[in-house]
Tab-separated table of C-alpha atoms in Angstrom:
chain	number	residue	atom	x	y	z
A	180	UNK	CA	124.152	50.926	160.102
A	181	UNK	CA	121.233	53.516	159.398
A	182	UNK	CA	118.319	51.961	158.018
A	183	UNK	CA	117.706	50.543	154.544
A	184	UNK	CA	116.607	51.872	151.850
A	185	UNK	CA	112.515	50.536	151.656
A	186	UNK	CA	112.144	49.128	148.155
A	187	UNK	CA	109.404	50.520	147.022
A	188	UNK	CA	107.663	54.220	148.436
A	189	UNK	CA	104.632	56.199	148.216
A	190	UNK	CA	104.362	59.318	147.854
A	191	UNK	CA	105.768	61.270	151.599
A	192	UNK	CA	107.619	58.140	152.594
A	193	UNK	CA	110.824	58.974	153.798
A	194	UNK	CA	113.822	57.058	151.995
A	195	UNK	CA	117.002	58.044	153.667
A	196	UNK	CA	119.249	61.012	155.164
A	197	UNK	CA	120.722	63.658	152.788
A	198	UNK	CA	124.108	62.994	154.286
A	199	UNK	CA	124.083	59.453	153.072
A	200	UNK	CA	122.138	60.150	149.633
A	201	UNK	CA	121.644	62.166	146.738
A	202	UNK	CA	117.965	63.193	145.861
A	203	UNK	CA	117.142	62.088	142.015
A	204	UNK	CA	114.620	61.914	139.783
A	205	UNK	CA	110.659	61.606	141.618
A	206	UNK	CA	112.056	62.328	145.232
A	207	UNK	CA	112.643	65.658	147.209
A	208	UNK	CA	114.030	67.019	150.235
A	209	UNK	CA	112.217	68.028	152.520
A	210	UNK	CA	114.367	68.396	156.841
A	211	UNK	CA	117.232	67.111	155.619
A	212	UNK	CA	115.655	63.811	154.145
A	213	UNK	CA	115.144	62.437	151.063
A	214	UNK	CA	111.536	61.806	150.655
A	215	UNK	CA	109.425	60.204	147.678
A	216	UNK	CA	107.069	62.359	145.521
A	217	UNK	CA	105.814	59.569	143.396
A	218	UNK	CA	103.849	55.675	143.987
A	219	UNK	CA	106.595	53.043	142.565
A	220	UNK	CA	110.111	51.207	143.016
A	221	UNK	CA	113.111	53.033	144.605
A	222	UNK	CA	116.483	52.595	142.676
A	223	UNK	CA	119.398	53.016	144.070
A	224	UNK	CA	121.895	54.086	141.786
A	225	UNK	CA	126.232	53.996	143.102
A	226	UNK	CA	128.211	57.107	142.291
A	227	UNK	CA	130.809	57.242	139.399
A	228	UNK	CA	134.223	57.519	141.186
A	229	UNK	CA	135.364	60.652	139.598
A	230	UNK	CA	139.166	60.540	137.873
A	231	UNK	CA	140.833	62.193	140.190
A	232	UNK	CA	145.034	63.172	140.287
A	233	UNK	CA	146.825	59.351	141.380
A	234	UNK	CA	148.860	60.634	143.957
A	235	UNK	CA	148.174	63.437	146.323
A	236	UNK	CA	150.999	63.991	148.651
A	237	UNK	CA	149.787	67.308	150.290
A	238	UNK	CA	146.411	66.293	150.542
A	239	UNK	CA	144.944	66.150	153.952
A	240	UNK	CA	141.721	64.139	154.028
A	241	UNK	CA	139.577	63.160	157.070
A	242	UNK	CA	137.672	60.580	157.923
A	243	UNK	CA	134.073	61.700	156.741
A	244	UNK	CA	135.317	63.648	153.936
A	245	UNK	CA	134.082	61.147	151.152
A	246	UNK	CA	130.194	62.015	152.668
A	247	UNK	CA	130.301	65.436	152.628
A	248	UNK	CA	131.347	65.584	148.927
A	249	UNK	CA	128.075	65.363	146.621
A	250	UNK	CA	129.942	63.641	144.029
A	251	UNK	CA	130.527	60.363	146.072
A	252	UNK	CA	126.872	59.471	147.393
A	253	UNK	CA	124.912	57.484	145.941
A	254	UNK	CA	121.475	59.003	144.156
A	255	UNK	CA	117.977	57.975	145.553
A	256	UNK	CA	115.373	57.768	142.542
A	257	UNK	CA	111.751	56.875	142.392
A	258	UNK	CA	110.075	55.772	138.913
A	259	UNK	CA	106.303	54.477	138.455
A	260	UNK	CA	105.949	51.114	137.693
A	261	UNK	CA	105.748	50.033	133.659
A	262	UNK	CA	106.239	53.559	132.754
A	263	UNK	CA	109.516	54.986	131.344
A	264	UNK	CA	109.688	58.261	132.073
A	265	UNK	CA	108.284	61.114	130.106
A	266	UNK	CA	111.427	63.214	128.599
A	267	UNK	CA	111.149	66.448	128.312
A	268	UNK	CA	112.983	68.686	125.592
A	269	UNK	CA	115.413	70.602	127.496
A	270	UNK	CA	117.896	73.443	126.459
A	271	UNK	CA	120.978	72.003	124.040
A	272	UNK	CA	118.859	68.696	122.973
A	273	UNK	CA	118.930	67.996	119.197
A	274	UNK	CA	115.334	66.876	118.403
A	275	UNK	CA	113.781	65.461	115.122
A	276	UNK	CA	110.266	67.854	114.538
A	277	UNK	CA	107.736	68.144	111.491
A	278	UNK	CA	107.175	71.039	109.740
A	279	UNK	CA	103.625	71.787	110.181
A	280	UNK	CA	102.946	75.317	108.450
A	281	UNK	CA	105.229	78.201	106.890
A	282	UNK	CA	104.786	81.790	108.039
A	283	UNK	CA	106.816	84.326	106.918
A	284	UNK	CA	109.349	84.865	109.428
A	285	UNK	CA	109.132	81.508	111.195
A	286	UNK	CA	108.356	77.761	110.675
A	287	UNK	CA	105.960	76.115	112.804
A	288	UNK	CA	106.973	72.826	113.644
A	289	UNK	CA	105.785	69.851	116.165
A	290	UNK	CA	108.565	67.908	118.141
A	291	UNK	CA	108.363	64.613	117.715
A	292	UNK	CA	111.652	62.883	119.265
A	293	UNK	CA	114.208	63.985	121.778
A	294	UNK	CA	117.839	62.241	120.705
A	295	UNK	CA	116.504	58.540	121.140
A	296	UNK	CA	113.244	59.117	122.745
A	297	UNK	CA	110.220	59.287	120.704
A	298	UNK	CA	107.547	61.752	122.897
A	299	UNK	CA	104.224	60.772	124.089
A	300	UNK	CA	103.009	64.161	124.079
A	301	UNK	CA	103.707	66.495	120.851
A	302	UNK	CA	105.207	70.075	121.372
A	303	UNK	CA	105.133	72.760	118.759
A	304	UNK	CA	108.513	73.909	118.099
A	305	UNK	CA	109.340	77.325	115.818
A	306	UNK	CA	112.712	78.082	113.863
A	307	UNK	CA	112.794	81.643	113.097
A	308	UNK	CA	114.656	82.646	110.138
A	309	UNK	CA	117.410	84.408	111.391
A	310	UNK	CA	118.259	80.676	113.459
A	311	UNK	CA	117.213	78.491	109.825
A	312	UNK	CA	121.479	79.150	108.863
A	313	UNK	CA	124.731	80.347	110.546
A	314	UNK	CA	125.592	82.666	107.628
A	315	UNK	CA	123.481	85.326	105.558
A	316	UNK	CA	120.900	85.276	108.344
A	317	UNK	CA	119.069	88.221	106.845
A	318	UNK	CA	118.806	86.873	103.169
A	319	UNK	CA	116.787	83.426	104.312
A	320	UNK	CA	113.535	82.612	102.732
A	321	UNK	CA	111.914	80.378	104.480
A	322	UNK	CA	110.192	78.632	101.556
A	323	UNK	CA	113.774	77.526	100.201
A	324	UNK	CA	114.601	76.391	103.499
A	325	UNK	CA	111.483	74.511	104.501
A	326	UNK	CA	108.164	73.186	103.352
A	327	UNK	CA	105.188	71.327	105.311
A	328	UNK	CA	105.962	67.852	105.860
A	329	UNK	CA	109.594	68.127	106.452
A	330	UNK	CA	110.837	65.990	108.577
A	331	UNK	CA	113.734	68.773	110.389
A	332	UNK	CA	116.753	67.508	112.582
A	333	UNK	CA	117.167	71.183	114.881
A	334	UNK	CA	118.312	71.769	118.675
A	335	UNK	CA	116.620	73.477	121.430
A	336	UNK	CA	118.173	76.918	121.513
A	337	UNK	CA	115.599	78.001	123.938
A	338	UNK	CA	112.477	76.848	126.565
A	339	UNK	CA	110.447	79.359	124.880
A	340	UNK	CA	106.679	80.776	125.960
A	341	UNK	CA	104.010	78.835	126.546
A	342	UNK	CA	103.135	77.945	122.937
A	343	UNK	CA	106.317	77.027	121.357
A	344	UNK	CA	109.839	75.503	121.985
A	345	UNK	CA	112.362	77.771	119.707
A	346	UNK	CA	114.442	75.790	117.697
A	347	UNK	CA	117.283	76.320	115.644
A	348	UNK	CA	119.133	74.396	112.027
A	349	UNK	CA	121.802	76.881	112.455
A	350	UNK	CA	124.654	74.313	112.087
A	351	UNK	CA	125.962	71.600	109.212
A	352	UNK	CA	124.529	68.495	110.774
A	353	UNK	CA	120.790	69.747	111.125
A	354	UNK	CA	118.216	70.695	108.745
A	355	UNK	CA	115.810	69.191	106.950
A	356	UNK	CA	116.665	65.458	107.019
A	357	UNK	CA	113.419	63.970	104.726
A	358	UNK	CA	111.384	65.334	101.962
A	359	UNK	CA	108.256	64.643	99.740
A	360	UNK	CA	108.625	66.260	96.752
A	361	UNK	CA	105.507	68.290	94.733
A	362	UNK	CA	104.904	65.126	92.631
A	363	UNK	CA	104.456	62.938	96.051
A	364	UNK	CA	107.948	60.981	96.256
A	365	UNK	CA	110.602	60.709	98.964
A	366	UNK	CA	113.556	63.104	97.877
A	367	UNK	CA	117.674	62.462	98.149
A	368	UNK	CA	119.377	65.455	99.142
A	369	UNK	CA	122.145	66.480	96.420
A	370	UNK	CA	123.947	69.698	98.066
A	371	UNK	CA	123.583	71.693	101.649
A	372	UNK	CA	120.580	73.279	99.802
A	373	UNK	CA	119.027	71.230	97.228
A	374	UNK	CA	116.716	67.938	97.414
A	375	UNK	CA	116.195	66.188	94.164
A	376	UNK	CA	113.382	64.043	93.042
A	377	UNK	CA	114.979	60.882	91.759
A	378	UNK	CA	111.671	59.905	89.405
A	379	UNK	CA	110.621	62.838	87.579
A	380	UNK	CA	114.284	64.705	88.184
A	381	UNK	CA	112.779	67.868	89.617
A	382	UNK	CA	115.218	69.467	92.683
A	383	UNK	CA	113.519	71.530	95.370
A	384	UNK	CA	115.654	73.944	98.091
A	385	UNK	CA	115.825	72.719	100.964
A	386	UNK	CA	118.115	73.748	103.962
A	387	UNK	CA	119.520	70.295	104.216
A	388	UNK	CA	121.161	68.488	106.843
A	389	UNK	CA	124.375	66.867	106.706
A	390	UNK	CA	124.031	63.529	106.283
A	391	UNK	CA	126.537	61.000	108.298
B	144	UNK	CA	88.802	71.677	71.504
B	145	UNK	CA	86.969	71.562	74.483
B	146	UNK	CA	88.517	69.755	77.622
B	147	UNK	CA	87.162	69.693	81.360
B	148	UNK	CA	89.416	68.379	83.968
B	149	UNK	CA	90.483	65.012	84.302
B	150	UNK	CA	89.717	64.106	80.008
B	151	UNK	CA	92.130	62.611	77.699
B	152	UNK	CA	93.866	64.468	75.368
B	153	UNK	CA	94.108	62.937	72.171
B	154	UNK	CA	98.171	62.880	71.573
B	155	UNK	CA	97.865	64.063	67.785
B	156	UNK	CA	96.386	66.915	69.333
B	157	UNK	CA	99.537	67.916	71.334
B	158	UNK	CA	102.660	69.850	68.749
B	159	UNK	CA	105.767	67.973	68.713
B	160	UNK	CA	108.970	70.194	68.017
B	161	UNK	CA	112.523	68.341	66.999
B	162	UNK	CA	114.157	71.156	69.299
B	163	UNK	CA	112.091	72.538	71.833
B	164	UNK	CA	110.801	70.624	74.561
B	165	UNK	CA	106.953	70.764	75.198
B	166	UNK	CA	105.837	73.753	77.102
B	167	UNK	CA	102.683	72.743	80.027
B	168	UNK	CA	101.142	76.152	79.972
B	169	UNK	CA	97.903	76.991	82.880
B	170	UNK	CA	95.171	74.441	83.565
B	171	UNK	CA	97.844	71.054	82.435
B	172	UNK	CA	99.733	69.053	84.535
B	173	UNK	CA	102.294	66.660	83.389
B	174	UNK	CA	101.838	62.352	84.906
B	175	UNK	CA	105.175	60.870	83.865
B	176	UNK	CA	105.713	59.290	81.775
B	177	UNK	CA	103.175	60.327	79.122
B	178	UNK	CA	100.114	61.475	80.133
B	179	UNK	CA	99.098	65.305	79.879
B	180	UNK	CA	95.662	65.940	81.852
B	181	UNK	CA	93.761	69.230	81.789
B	182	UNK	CA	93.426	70.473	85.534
B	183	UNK	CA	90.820	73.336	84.452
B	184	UNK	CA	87.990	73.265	82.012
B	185	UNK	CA	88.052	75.520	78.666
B	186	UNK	CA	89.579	75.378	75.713
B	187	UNK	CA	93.007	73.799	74.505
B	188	UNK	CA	95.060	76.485	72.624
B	189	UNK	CA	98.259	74.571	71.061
B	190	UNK	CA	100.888	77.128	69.961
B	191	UNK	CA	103.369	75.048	67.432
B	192	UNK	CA	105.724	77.649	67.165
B	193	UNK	CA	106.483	77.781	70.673
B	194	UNK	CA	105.836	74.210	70.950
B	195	UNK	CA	103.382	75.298	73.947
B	196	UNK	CA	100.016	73.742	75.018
B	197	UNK	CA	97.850	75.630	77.693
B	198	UNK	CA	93.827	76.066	78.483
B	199	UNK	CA	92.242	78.934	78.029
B	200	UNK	CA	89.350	79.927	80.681
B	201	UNK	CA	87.535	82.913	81.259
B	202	UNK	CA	86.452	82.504	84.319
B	203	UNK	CA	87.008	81.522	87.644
B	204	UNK	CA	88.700	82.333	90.993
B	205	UNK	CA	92.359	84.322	90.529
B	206	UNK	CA	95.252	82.595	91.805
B	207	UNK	CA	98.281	84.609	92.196
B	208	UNK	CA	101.228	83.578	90.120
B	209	UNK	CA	104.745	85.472	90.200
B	210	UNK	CA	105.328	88.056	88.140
B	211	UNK	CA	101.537	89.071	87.508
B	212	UNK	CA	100.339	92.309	87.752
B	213	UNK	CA	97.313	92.781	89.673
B	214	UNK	CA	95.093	95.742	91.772
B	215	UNK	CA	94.797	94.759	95.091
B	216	UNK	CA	92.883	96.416	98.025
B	217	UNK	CA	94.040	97.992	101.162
B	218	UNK	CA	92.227	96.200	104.276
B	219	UNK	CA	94.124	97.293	107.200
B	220	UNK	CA	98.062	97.675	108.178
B	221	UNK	CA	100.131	95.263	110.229
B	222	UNK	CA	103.612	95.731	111.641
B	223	UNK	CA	105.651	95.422	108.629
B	224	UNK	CA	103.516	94.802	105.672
B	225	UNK	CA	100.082	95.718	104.377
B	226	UNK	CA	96.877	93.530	104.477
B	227	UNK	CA	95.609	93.472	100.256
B	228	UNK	CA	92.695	91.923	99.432
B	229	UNK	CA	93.159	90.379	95.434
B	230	UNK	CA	89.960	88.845	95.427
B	231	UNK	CA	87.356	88.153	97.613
B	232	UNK	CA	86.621	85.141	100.364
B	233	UNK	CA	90.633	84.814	99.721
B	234	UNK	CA	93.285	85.475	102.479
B	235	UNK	CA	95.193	88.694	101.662
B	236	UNK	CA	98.147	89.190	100.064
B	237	UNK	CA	101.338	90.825	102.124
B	238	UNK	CA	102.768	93.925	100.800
B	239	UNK	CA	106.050	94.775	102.668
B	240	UNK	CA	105.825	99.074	103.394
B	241	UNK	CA	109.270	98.994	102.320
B	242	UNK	CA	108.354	97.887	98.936
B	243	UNK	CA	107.498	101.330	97.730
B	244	UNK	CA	109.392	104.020	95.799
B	245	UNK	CA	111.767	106.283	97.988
B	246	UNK	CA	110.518	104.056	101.247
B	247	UNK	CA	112.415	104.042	104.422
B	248	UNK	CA	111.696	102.822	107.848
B	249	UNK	CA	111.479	106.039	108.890
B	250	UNK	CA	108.800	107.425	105.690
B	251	UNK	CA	106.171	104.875	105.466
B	252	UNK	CA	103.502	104.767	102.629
B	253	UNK	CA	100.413	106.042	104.430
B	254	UNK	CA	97.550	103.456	103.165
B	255	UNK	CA	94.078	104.016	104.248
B	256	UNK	CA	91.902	100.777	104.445
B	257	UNK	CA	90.225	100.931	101.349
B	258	UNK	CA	92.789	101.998	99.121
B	259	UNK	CA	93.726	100.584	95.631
B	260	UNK	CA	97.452	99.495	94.899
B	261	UNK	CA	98.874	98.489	91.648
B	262	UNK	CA	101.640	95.864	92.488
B	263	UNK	CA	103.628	92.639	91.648
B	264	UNK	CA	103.716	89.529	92.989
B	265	UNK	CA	106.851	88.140	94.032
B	266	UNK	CA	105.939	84.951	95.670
B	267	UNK	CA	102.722	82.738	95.600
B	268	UNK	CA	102.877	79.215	96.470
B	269	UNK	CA	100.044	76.922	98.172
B	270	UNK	CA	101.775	76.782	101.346
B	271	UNK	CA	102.291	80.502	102.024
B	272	UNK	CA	100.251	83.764	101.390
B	273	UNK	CA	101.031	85.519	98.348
B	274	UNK	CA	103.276	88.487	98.305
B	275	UNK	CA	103.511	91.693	96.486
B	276	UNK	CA	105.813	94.652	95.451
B	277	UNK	CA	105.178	98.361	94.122
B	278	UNK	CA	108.985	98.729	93.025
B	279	UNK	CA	110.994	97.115	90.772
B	280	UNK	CA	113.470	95.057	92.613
B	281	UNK	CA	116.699	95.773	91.169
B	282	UNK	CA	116.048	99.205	89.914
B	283	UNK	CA	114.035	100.117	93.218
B	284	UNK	CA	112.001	102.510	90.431
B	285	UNK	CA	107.853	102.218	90.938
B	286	UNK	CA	107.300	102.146	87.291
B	287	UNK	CA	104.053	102.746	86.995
B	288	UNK	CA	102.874	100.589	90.144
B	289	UNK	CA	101.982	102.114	93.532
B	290	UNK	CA	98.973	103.020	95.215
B	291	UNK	CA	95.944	104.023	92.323
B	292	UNK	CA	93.999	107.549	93.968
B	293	UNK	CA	90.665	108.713	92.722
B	294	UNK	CA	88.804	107.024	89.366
B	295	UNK	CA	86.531	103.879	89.745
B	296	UNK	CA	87.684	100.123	89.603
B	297	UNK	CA	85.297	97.274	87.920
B	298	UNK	CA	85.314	93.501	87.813
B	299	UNK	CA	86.272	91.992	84.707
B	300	UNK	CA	86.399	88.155	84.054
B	301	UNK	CA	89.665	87.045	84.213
B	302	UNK	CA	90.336	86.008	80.547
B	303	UNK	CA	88.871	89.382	79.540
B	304	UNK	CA	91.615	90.957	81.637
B	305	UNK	CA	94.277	88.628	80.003
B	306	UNK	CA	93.526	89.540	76.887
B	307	UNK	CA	93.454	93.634	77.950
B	308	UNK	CA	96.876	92.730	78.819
B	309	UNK	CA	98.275	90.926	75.781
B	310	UNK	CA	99.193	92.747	73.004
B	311	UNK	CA	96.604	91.528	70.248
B	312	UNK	CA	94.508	91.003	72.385
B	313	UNK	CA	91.468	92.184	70.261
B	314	UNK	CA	90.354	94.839	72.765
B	315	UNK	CA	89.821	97.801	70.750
B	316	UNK	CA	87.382	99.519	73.325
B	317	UNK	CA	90.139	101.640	74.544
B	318	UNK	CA	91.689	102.591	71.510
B	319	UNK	CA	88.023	103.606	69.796
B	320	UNK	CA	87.259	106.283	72.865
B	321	UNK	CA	90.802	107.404	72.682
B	322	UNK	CA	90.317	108.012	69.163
B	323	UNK	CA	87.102	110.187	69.964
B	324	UNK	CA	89.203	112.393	72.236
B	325	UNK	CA	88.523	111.025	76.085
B	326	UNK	CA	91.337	111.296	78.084
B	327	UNK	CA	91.601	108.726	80.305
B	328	UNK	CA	93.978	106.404	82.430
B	329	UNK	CA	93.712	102.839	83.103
B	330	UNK	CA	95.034	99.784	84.795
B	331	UNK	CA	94.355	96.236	84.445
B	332	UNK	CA	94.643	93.888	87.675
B	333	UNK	CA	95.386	90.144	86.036
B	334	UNK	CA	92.984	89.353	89.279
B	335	UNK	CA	90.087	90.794	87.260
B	336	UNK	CA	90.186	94.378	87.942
B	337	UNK	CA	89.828	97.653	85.436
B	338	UNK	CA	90.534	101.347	86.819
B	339	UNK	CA	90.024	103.737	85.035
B	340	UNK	CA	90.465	107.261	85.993
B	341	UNK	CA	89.785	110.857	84.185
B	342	UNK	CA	89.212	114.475	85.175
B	343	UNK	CA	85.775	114.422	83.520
B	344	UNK	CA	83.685	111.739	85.836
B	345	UNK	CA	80.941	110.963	82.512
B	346	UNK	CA	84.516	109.573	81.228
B	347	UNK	CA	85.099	107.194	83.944
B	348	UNK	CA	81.859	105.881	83.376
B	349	UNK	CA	81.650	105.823	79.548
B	350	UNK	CA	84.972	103.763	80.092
B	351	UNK	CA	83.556	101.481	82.524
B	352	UNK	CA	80.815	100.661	81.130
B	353	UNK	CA	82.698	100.211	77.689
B	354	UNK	CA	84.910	97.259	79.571
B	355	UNK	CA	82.467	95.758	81.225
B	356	UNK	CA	79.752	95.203	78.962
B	357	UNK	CA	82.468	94.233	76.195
B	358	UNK	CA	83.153	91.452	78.962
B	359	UNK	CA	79.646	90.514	79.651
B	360	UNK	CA	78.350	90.369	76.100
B	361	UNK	CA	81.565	88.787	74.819
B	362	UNK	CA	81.868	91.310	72.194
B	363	UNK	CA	84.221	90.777	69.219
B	364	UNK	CA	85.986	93.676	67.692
B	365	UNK	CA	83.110	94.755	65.411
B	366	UNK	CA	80.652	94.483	68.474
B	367	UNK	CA	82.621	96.366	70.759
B	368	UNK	CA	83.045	99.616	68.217
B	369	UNK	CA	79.447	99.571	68.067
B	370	UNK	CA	78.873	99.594	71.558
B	371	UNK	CA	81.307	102.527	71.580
B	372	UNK	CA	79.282	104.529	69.799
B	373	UNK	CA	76.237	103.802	71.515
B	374	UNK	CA	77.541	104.669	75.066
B	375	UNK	CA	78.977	107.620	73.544
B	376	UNK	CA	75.727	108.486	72.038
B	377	UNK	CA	73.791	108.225	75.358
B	378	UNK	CA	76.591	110.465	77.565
B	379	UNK	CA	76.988	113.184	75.215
C-alpha cells in the first residue's frame, strides 16, 4: 500500500500520486503529484459511483481500469483551518445584489450573496438594459425597472472587466425581490411590474421577480 | 399667508371640495394621515376652484420637472447625447442627438459648446440626471424648440419666468414694446432664462433690460409701462 495521506500539509508538501487521486480545491499538480498550495487539514473526499448501464455483456474491462478513469478516484482537498472558503461568483450563479446607482443604460449594483453564501468581500455587479427583460429589450427604462436600494435577485451572465460582474433579470424568477417605497416603507409586489405601498397606497414599477 | 418649511398650516386655511380631491401643488408634501407641511418658503396660494393648494416662491435653485420648458446650454458632446447645462453648479441635463427634428444617425445636430437649446424635459427624478427633448414625441415636429442662434439670453428669477409663462401673468413688458413697433422674438426657459432676439441689436437690449429690471424691481403692471417708456426714451 502507497503511503497515507498526511493529515494535515503545508504549503509544497506532497499528498499523494495523481494515479491514485484527484487534485481539488487548495492543491496542485506539480510531476505527477498532488501537492498542497495552502497551510491547513487535508480532506479526503470518496468518488460518487457514477449510474452506469446494470449489465454490460460486451464490455471488456481490465484490471486497473477503475484508476485510470478520473471519475472513480477519490479528490485530495486542502482548506485553512476555521475559515470556510471564500466563494466566488462564477458564470450561471443566481446572486442577490443592491442597487447602488441608476445610469442610463445600466444599473450599478453590489453583489452581496452567491445562492446560500453571503460574501465577505462586495463586488459591483451591472445589468444593462437590454439584459433588465427577455422581451421588448429596446423599450426598457431603467427607472421603471430599478431604483437605489433594491434589493435584485439576477444571474451571472458574464465574468466581466475588472470593475464589474455583468448581470442579468432577464427571466420570470429574478428581478427586483424588495423595495422601499418614496414615503420610506417596505413594498409588496402586485404584478411582474408593479410594487405597491401598502400604507399610503402609492404603486411604483418595478421589474419584479417572481415570487415562489 | 406666509409659510417657511416645516410650519403648520392652519386646516381652515386649506379648500375642501365635496368632489375633487385636494391637489398638493410645489413646495407641499403630504404626512398621512393629515398633516400638509410646506417643503419651501413663500407664500400659500389656495385655488378653491381647483381645490389646489401650492407655494409660491420666486426664487431659488431650478429643479427640473417633466414637461417644463426650459433653455439649456451646450457644454460639450458625448456619444449619444448632448451635455446641457440648466443652471449652474448643477450636473447637466442629457439631450439624446436623435431628439431633434428630421434627425438620423447618420445627420446629427451639429452643437457647438456654448450653444443655446430650447427643449423639454422628459424625465427628472432625484436618482437620475434630467433629460430633455427638442421634438415632440409623438408628432416628431420641433414646434418651436431646437437650438436658439444669435440674440442675447438673461437671468430671470424663477417666479418671474413662471409668470412670463402663464397666461395672466401680469407681464405686460412685452406687449407695451410690441405695441411701439419693436420686432422682436423671445423665449422663456422655466429654469430662469429670457432670449430675446431681433435684427436691430438696441432692440435686444431695450428688451433685456425691460425683463430684467421688471424682475429686479418687482414691478407691477403700472410700474413696468413706465419703465417702458423710460428705456425707450434713453435708446431712441
Amino acid at each position: 500500500m502507497a503511503a497515507s495521506v498526511p493529515s494535515t500539509a503545508l504549503p509544497g508538501a506532497i499528498l499523494g500520486s495523481t494515479s491514485r487521486f484527484n487534485a481539488g480545491a487548495g492543491t496542485h499538480i506539480y510531476e505527477g503529484q498532488v501537492v498542497s498550495s495552502l497551510m491547513g487539514h487535508v480532506a479526503v473526499a470518496q468518488p460518487v459511483k457514477p449510474a452506469g448501464p446494470a449489465k454490460r455483456l460486451n464490455k471488456i474491462t481490465s484490471k486497473d481500469a477503475r484508476n485510470d478513469n478520473g471519475a472513480s478516484l477519490a479528490t485530495l482537498s486542502v482548506t485553512r483551518h476555521g475559515q470556510k472558503r471564500e466563494v466566488l461568483p462564477d458564470v450561471g450563479n443566481i446572486v442577490l445584489a443592491k442597487v447602488l446607482r441608476l445610469m442610463p443604460r445600466q444599473a450599478i449594483v453590489i453583489i452581496q450573496q452567491v445562492g446560500d453564501t453571503v460574501l465577505q468581500t462586495e463586488w459591483q455587479g451591472v445589468i444593462r438594459t437590454q439584459d433588465v427583460r427577455a422581451t421588448e429589450k429596446d423599450k426598457v427604462k431603467i427607472y421603471e425597472s430599478f431604483r437605489p436600494g433594491d434589493i435584485v435577485k439576477a444571474q451571472v451572465i458574464s465574468l466581466g472587466d475588472q470593475a464589474n460582474y455583468y448581470l442579468s433579470t432577464a427571466s420570470n424568477e429574478l428581478g427586483v425581490i424588495m423595495a422601499t417605497s418614496d414615503a420610506g416603507n417596505d413594498m409588496v409586489p402586485v404584478s411582474w411590474k408593479e410594487y405597491k405601498d401598502p400604507e399610503t397606497g402609492s404603486t411604483e414599477l418595478r421589474k419584479v421577480a417572481k415570487p415562489n | 399667508m406666509f409659510v417657511l418649511p416645516g410650519d403648520i398650516i392652519d386646516p381652515s386655511f386649506v379648500p375642501s371640495h365635496p368632489k375633487k380631491a385636494l391637489r398638493l401643488g410645489p413646495g407641499l408634501q403630504h404626512a398621512p394621515p393629515n398633516d400638509i407641511i410646506p417643503t419651501l418658503a413663500g407664500r400659500l396660494v389656495t385655488d378653491h376652484q381647483k381645490n389646489a393648494i401650492r407655494i409660491e416662491t420666486a426664487t431659488g435653485r431650478y429643479v427640473p420637472r417633466v414637461a417644463e420648458l426650459v433653455i439649456g446650454t451646450v457644454q460639450r458632446s458625448a456619444a449619444e447625447s448632448f451635455f446641457v447645462t440648466l443652471s449652474d453648479y448643477t450636473a447637466p441635463a442629457l439631450l439624446p442627438h436623435l431628439s431633434f427634428e428630421s434627425a438620423t444617425k447618420k445627420t446629427r445636430p451639429q452643437l457647438a459648446p456654448g450653444s443655446l437649446v430650447y427643449a423639454r424635459v422628459t424625465m427628472a427624478n432625484k436618482h437620475m440626471d434630467a433629460e430633455l427633448e427638442c421634438v415632440h414625441p409623438s408628432t416628431g415636429k420641433s414646434e418651436g424648440l431646437g437650438p436658439l442662434t444669435g440674440g442675447m439670453v438673461y437671468d430671470i428669477s424663477l417666479g418671474f419666468a413662471r409668470r412670463l409663462m402663464m397666461p395672466k401673468g401680469g407681464i405686460v413688458v412685452l406687449d407695451e414694446m410690441e405695441s411701439v413697433g419693436l420686432q422682436f422674438e423671445t423665449a422663456t426657459g422655466r429654469n430662469g432664462k429670457f432670449w430675446v432676439n431681433s435684427e436691430n441689436t438696441k432692440t435686444v437690449i431695450a428688451v433685456g433690460r425691460a425683463i430684467t429690471e421688471s424682475d429686479t424691481q418687482s414691478l407691477g403692471a403700472e410700474g413696468q409701462r413706465k419703465l417702458v417708456r423710460k428705456i425707450l426714451k434713453e435708446m431712441s
